[in-house]
Each structure stands twice: as structure tokens, then as C-alpha cells.
Amino acid sequence: MRAVSIKNGKGPVDALYIDDSVSEPELKNGEVLIRVKAFALNRMDLMQREGKYPVPAGTSSILGVDYSGTVLKIPPGTKTPLQEGDDVFGLVKGGAYAELLAAPVETIFLKPKELSHEVAASIPEVWFTATQVLLEVGEFKNGESLLFHAGASAVGIAAIQLAQLHNAKYVFATVGSDSKKEAVKKLQLKNSPTKIIPINYNSEEFVDVIKENSPEGVDVIIDPVGGIYFTRNVSILKLDGRDVVMGSMTDTNVKFDLLAVMLKRLQIKGTTLRSRPLAYQGKIADIVKAEILPKIVSGDLLHPIEKVFKLEEIVEAHKLMESNKTTGKIVVTIP
Ligand SMILES: NC(=O)c1ccc[n+]([C@@H]2O[C@H](COP(=O)([O-])OP(=O)(O)OC[C@H]3O[C@@H](n4cnc5c(N)ncnc54)[C@H](OP(=O)(O)O)[C@@H]3O)[C@@H](O)[C@H]2O)c1
């Protein structure tokens, strides 16, 4: 089959190439075979390509965690309501940058006919992650306030809207440009009482902006950026606040005041979605299916697509993500 491979196993963007002699995936118990029509890029793909992402044991070495396509084969005895020929999309632990994919039944969705394969393929990772970091790990409650770093990232776009569904009071979001501030403002949902305040970290200090608007601080911080923000995060959390570490795009070593953690009863939590057991991912899938998917189909939740590439353009697709200029999902199709 055709799949995206990496020369010498890891490397810079130009190491990516289309390999047409990759072995077809072998199905494990509880997996079905998918003919992939589209897959989406996620930031961790860049890190994995460079050999800097700890891929869970037993996972395909092929990049890619979300896909849309058609069910080709369901082994006898597999517990699933799906049928061969169904159009589906979902989340996998790896292997989506390929024509054929082994996908676990726990995290497969029937594709609503209103959604194209391109849109469907780009839903799982970001909305599962937003659900996990905000609701499961961040334990965000109605009326609380949120700070999301990298607010115009694909996960940020999802989480900022999800926080509004849970009646956030304030959502502060750091971004790297004024045009990204505008993109974040557009995430205001109809009839939502939430006040969304984007902050350009190149010209504004997020601690000052938060103090001006919400002197008591915020309840939850979701941080994919890491080291450079941690000390300031601790300073701006309220009593019983939660700091959710979900990425480390900058430094991972930090020095901070333990006293503040103790006196404010803060919780510092870390998480990754990919390493979670299938049963946990299946639970998140149920929440996404019930609460989020219908709202994406109806257009009540925005799920912007930045650009769609063909498989042969995979290098350009990775270059676009590396540019840090996007405010939507990058998708690749396999006709
Ligand atoms: N823990 C988990 O389970 C999990 C799951 C999915 C994603 N993630 C993490 O979530 C983050 C966002 O992923 P995504 O796929 O949504 O990314 P994305 O759409 O590609 O957006 C990433 C944005 O982060 C900002 N950024 C990039 N490098 C940065 C740096 N060195 N310092 C500060 N900001 C930087 C840039 O925005 P600005 O121009 O606004 O700075 C960039 O556009 C990544 O860190 C990813 O690893 C974690």
C-alpha cells in the first residue's frame, strides 16, 4: 500500500516521502480495516517526524492519529454495529498517513452525510483533546474562568468553544499576532455569556490583562506551550485552581514558588491523549458523539479547515504547520 514514510526513520520536513511498498496493517482484536480517504495533521506529527515524540508501545511507526474513510473489512466476531462499506471517521494511536489503516472500534464514528471526509478526518484529535483537557483533567465547571495558551491552535479553537458550552465567565487566550486575536474573537458562540479576551503575547503581558479584567485570576489554565509560562500561570491561578500541562512547545525545565501552590491549593496536572487506554478514549468518544458532533454538523460549533492537500503534497502540508501561521486544520486526501 501507499503510505507516508520518513527517510532514515526521523528527520526534517524534506525526509517525508510517499512509499508505495509499505506492508498492509495486520488487524488486532477489536480492529477493523479502513480505506483512508483523508487524514489530518496534528502538531505532534512534527515532533514524531523529528524523533522527539514518545510513541506508545505497540503503535504503528506511520504518522497520523485521525482519519476518515470507508470500512473495508470487519473480522468475524468483532463487536460493532458497523458494516463493511460504511463511511466512518475516528481516532487511532498511529498509522493514519496511509491508504489502509487498522482502527479500533471504540473510537470510530459513523460519518454524518453532511460532513465531507476532509472535515470529518480533522475532528477527532482536537475535539477529544479539548474534551479531555478541559472537562476530564481540568474539571472545568459552569461559571469558571479559563486561560488557554496558544489560543488559535486547532486544539485552542475547540477548547475555547467548549468552555462556552460550559458557561465560562471569561476565556483568556494567548496568541502570537493581532490577526490571530481576530480569529479567536470569531469563536464567540451565539447567545453565549462568556467574555472572550484574546491576548497578543508579543505586545501584551497576559498576567496584566487577566488582573485588569478578573482581579481574582482564573480557575483553569490549559497550557500546551510549557516552560516560559509556568511561573506566571501559578501566579494567576485562583484558590483551588488547576494548571493542565498538555504540551511543551518551549522549555520543560522550570523554577517556581512551591509556597503559592500550597497556599492556593493548586493542582498541577499533566496529560496526553494518545497514551490513554482505549476504554478511556472510548469514554471521550461518547462525549464527543453526544455533545459536540451534532453541533459541528449544525454549524453551531466552528471547525475551521485551513487547507486541504493531496497525499503527494505532504511536505508542503508539514511546512505549513511549521510556519505557525494557521488558525484551522490542515488535511490531506488520498483519492
Ligand atoms: N496532551 C495532549 O493530549 C495533546 C493532544 C493534542 C495536542 N497537544 C498539544 O497541543 C498543542 C497544539 O496542537 P495543535 O495541533 O492544535 O497545534 P497547531 O494548530 O499547529 O497550533 C500550534 C500553535 O502554537 C503556537 N506555537 C507554536 N510553537 C510555539 C512555541 N515554540 N512557543 C509558543 N507557541 C507556539 C503557534 O501559535 P501562536 O502564533 O499563536 O503562538 C502555533 O500556531 C501542541 O503543543 C500539541 O502538542 C497535546
Tab-separated table of C-alpha atoms in Angstrom, residues 81-293:
chain	number	residue	atom	x	y	z
A	81	PRO	CA	-22.730	-2.092	14.781
A	82	LEU	CA	-20.666	-1.010	11.756
A	83	GLN	CA	-20.902	-2.727	8.395
A	84	GLU	CA	-18.398	-3.083	5.589
A	85	GLY	CA	-18.863	-0.185	3.197
A	86	ASP	CA	-19.807	2.333	5.929
A	87	ASP	CA	-18.235	5.775	5.732
A	88	VAL	CA	-16.583	6.433	9.073
A	89	PHE	CA	-14.042	8.608	10.823
A	90	GLY	CA	-12.156	8.319	14.077
A	91	LEU	CA	-9.066	8.343	16.242
A	92	VAL	CA	-6.157	5.873	16.184
A	93	LYS	CA	-2.874	5.723	18.085
A	94	GLY	CA	-0.939	5.884	14.795
A	95	GLY	CA	-0.849	4.826	11.154
A	96	ALA	CA	-3.324	7.258	9.550
A	97	TYR	CA	-0.889	8.660	6.915
A	98	ALA	CA	-1.624	5.570	4.766
A	99	GLU	CA	-4.116	4.089	2.323
A	100	LEU	CA	-5.059	1.287	4.716
A	101	LEU	CA	-5.447	1.563	8.463
A	102	ALA	CA	-6.276	-0.748	11.377
A	103	ALA	CA	-8.749	1.179	13.573
A	104	PRO	CA	-10.143	0.191	16.993
A	105	VAL	CA	-13.950	0.093	17.222
A	106	GLU	CA	-14.028	2.143	20.457
A	107	THR	CA	-13.090	5.364	18.674
A	108	ILE	CA	-14.928	5.055	15.339
A	109	PHE	CA	-17.843	7.298	14.375
A	110	LEU	CA	-20.271	6.824	11.511
A	111	LYS	CA	-19.618	9.814	9.246
A	112	PRO	CA	-22.680	12.074	9.036
A	113	LYS	CA	-23.504	12.633	5.359
A	114	GLU	CA	-23.382	16.398	5.927
A	115	LEU	CA	-19.633	16.196	6.618
A	116	SER	CA	-17.019	15.664	3.913
A	117	HIS	CA	-14.185	13.208	4.536
A	118	GLU	CA	-11.862	16.231	4.786
A	119	VAL	CA	-13.824	17.812	7.635
A	120	ALA	CA	-14.579	14.521	9.407
A	121	ALA	CA	-10.919	13.451	9.389
A	122	SER	CA	-9.880	16.604	11.200
A	123	ILE	CA	-12.383	16.373	14.077
A	124	PRO	CA	-11.238	13.586	16.447
A	125	GLU	CA	-7.833	14.584	17.834
A	126	VAL	CA	-8.675	18.222	18.571
A	127	TRP	CA	-12.164	17.712	19.989
A	128	PHE	CA	-11.176	14.618	22.007
A	129	THR	CA	-8.222	16.606	23.367
A	130	ALA	CA	-10.289	19.692	24.166
A	131	THR	CA	-12.823	17.489	25.989
A	132	GLN	CA	-10.103	15.699	27.874
A	133	VAL	CA	-8.058	18.696	28.970
A	134	LEU	CA	-10.979	20.969	29.822
A	135	LEU	CA	-13.575	18.630	31.312
A	136	GLU	CA	-11.840	15.423	32.423
A	137	VAL	CA	-8.464	16.719	33.585
A	138	GLY	CA	-9.189	20.430	34.087
A	139	GLU	CA	-12.541	19.617	35.785
A	140	PHE	CA	-13.911	22.867	34.378
A	141	LYS	CA	-17.238	23.873	35.954
A	142	ASN	CA	-20.030	26.225	34.878
A	143	GLY	CA	-19.205	29.849	35.648
A	144	GLU	CA	-15.440	29.321	35.988
A	145	SER	CA	-12.779	31.238	34.030
A	146	LEU	CA	-10.214	29.764	31.659
A	147	LEU	CA	-6.833	30.776	30.252
A	148	PHE	CA	-5.783	28.852	27.132
A	149	HIS	CA	-2.245	29.359	25.826
A	150	ALA	CA	-1.833	29.041	22.016
A	151	GLY	CA	-5.496	30.023	21.738
A	152	ALA	CA	-5.590	29.983	17.939
A	153	SER	CA	-4.144	26.473	17.716
A	154	ALA	CA	-6.546	23.830	16.438
A	155	VAL	CA	-6.988	22.456	19.971
A	156	GLY	CA	-7.405	26.013	21.308
A	157	ILE	CA	-10.166	26.760	18.794
A	158	ALA	CA	-12.046	23.685	20.036
A	159	ALA	CA	-11.461	24.282	23.757
A	160	ILE	CA	-12.465	27.966	23.644
A	161	GLN	CA	-15.834	26.971	22.186
A	162	LEU	CA	-16.274	24.016	24.545
A	163	ALA	CA	-15.688	26.316	27.531
A	164	GLN	CA	-18.573	28.466	26.298
A	165	LEU	CA	-20.873	25.423	26.158
A	166	HIS	CA	-19.986	25.091	29.855
A	167	ASN	CA	-20.837	28.736	30.561
A	168	ALA	CA	-17.338	30.034	31.157
A	169	LYS	CA	-17.267	33.522	32.676
A	170	TYR	CA	-14.022	34.597	30.998
A	171	VAL	CA	-11.906	32.840	28.395
A	172	PHE	CA	-8.460	34.435	28.044
A	173	ALA	CA	-6.359	33.145	25.142
A	174	THR	CA	-2.748	34.000	24.311
A	175	VAL	CA	-1.842	34.236	20.612
A	176	GLY	CA	1.158	35.372	18.566
A	177	SER	CA	-0.405	38.055	16.332
A	178	ASP	CA	-3.251	40.532	16.039
A	179	SER	CA	-4.757	38.547	13.161
A	180	LYS	CA	-4.933	35.511	15.481
A	181	LYS	CA	-6.650	37.756	18.064
A	182	GLU	CA	-9.332	38.445	15.451
A	183	ALA	CA	-9.632	34.706	14.723
A	184	VAL	CA	-10.169	33.991	18.429
A	185	LYS	CA	-12.811	36.731	18.736
A	186	LYS	CA	-14.791	34.988	15.980
A	187	LEU	CA	-15.128	31.924	18.232
A	188	GLN	CA	-17.812	33.729	20.281
A	189	LEU	CA	-20.847	31.425	20.171
A	190	LYS	CA	-24.367	32.754	19.594
A	191	ASN	CA	-26.079	33.661	22.909
A	192	SER	CA	-23.003	32.752	24.940
A	193	PRO	CA	-22.493	34.978	28.027
A	194	THR	CA	-18.748	34.207	28.019
A	195	LYS	CA	-16.354	37.133	27.634
A	196	ILE	CA	-13.537	36.057	25.296
A	197	ILE	CA	-10.334	38.109	25.689
A	198	PRO	CA	-7.504	37.265	23.260
A	199	ILE	CA	-4.042	38.498	24.255
A	200	ASN	CA	-1.169	39.054	21.809
A	201	TYR	CA	1.839	37.813	23.798
A	202	ASN	CA	4.178	39.862	21.595
A	203	SER	CA	2.653	43.169	22.730
A	204	GLU	CA	0.712	42.397	25.930
A	205	GLU	CA	1.500	40.645	29.231
A	206	PHE	CA	-1.181	38.052	29.911
A	207	VAL	CA	-0.905	38.376	33.709
A	208	ASP	CA	-1.691	42.115	33.482
A	209	VAL	CA	-4.622	41.639	31.099
A	210	ILE	CA	-6.134	38.955	33.330
A	211	LYS	CA	-5.667	41.049	36.501
A	212	GLU	CA	-7.338	44.038	34.828
A	213	ASN	CA	-10.419	42.039	33.851
A	214	SER	CA	-10.640	39.368	36.531
A	215	PRO	CA	-8.582	40.547	39.525
A	216	GLU	CA	-9.048	37.229	41.337
A	217	GLY	CA	-7.421	35.326	38.411
A	218	VAL	CA	-8.613	32.202	36.571
A	219	ASP	CA	-9.772	28.763	37.708
A	220	VAL	CA	-8.222	26.648	34.954
A	221	ILE	CA	-5.192	27.130	32.704
A	222	ILE	CA	-4.587	24.843	29.754
A	223	ASP	CA	-1.025	25.127	28.573
A	224	PRO	CA	0.496	23.462	25.510
A	225	VAL	CA	3.402	25.955	25.473
A	226	GLY	CA	5.194	24.945	28.694
A	227	GLY	CA	8.249	26.350	30.465
A	228	ILE	CA	8.079	30.037	29.607
A	229	TYR	CA	4.596	30.384	31.108
A	230	PHE	CA	4.612	28.114	34.142
A	231	THR	CA	5.665	30.606	36.855
A	232	ARG	CA	3.213	33.192	35.594
A	233	ASN	CA	0.478	30.547	35.400
A	234	VAL	CA	0.982	29.766	39.092
A	235	SER	CA	0.766	33.481	39.913
A	236	ILE	CA	-2.561	33.997	38.141
A	237	LEU	CA	-4.486	30.890	39.298
A	238	LYS	CA	-7.255	31.337	41.863
A	239	LEU	CA	-7.648	29.327	45.061
A	240	ASP	CA	-8.152	25.639	44.078
A	241	GLY	CA	-7.020	26.451	40.511
A	242	ARG	CA	-5.842	23.791	38.061
A	243	ASP	CA	-2.918	24.110	35.637
A	244	VAL	CA	-3.146	21.484	32.900
A	245	VAL	CA	0.178	20.853	31.141
A	246	MET	CA	-0.700	19.435	27.717
A	247	GLY	CA	2.372	20.269	25.646
A	248	SER	CA	5.892	21.602	25.823
A	249	MET	CA	6.470	23.694	22.730
A	250	THR	CA	9.105	25.651	24.731
A	251	ASP	CA	11.268	24.739	27.713
A	252	THR	CA	10.364	21.857	30.023
A	253	ASN	CA	12.545	22.911	32.979
A	254	VAL	CA	11.033	25.466	35.350
A	255	LYS	CA	11.708	27.079	38.729
A	256	PHE	CA	8.696	28.251	40.724
A	257	ASP	CA	7.326	29.052	44.153
A	258	LEU	CA	6.010	25.919	45.887
A	259	LEU	CA	4.517	28.111	48.610
A	260	ALA	CA	1.976	29.539	46.159
A	261	VAL	CA	0.999	26.015	45.121
A	262	MET	CA	0.385	25.087	48.741
A	263	LEU	CA	-1.323	28.268	49.929
A	264	LYS	CA	-3.636	28.472	46.902
A	265	ARG	CA	-4.233	24.673	46.975
A	266	LEU	CA	-3.294	24.487	43.294
A	267	GLN	CA	-3.312	21.324	41.237
A	268	ILE	CA	-0.638	20.925	38.549
A	269	LYS	CA	-1.780	18.210	36.173
A	270	GLY	CA	-0.252	16.716	33.049
A	271	THR	CA	-1.890	14.647	30.367
A	272	THR	CA	-1.623	13.136	26.907
A	273	LEU	CA	-4.491	11.640	24.935
A	274	ARG	CA	-2.505	9.240	22.770
A	275	SER	CA	-1.141	7.136	25.631
A	276	ARG	CA	-4.584	6.678	27.220
A	277	PRO	CA	-6.150	3.196	27.181
A	278	LEU	CA	-8.816	2.547	24.545
A	279	ALA	CA	-11.533	2.310	27.222
A	280	TYR	CA	-10.734	5.899	28.316
A	281	GLN	CA	-10.620	7.147	24.715
A	282	GLY	CA	-13.959	5.375	24.133
A	283	LYS	CA	-15.479	7.321	27.042
A	284	ILE	CA	-14.272	10.601	25.492
A	285	ALA	CA	-15.666	9.407	22.129
A	286	ASP	CA	-19.108	9.063	23.735
A	287	ILE	CA	-18.979	12.668	24.997
A	288	VAL	CA	-17.842	13.946	21.591
A	289	LYS	CA	-20.589	11.940	19.851
A	290	ALA	CA	-23.352	13.219	22.141
A	291	GLU	CA	-22.337	16.810	22.881
A	292	ILE	CA	-20.047	18.006	20.109
A	293	LEU	CA	-20.594	16.235	16.798
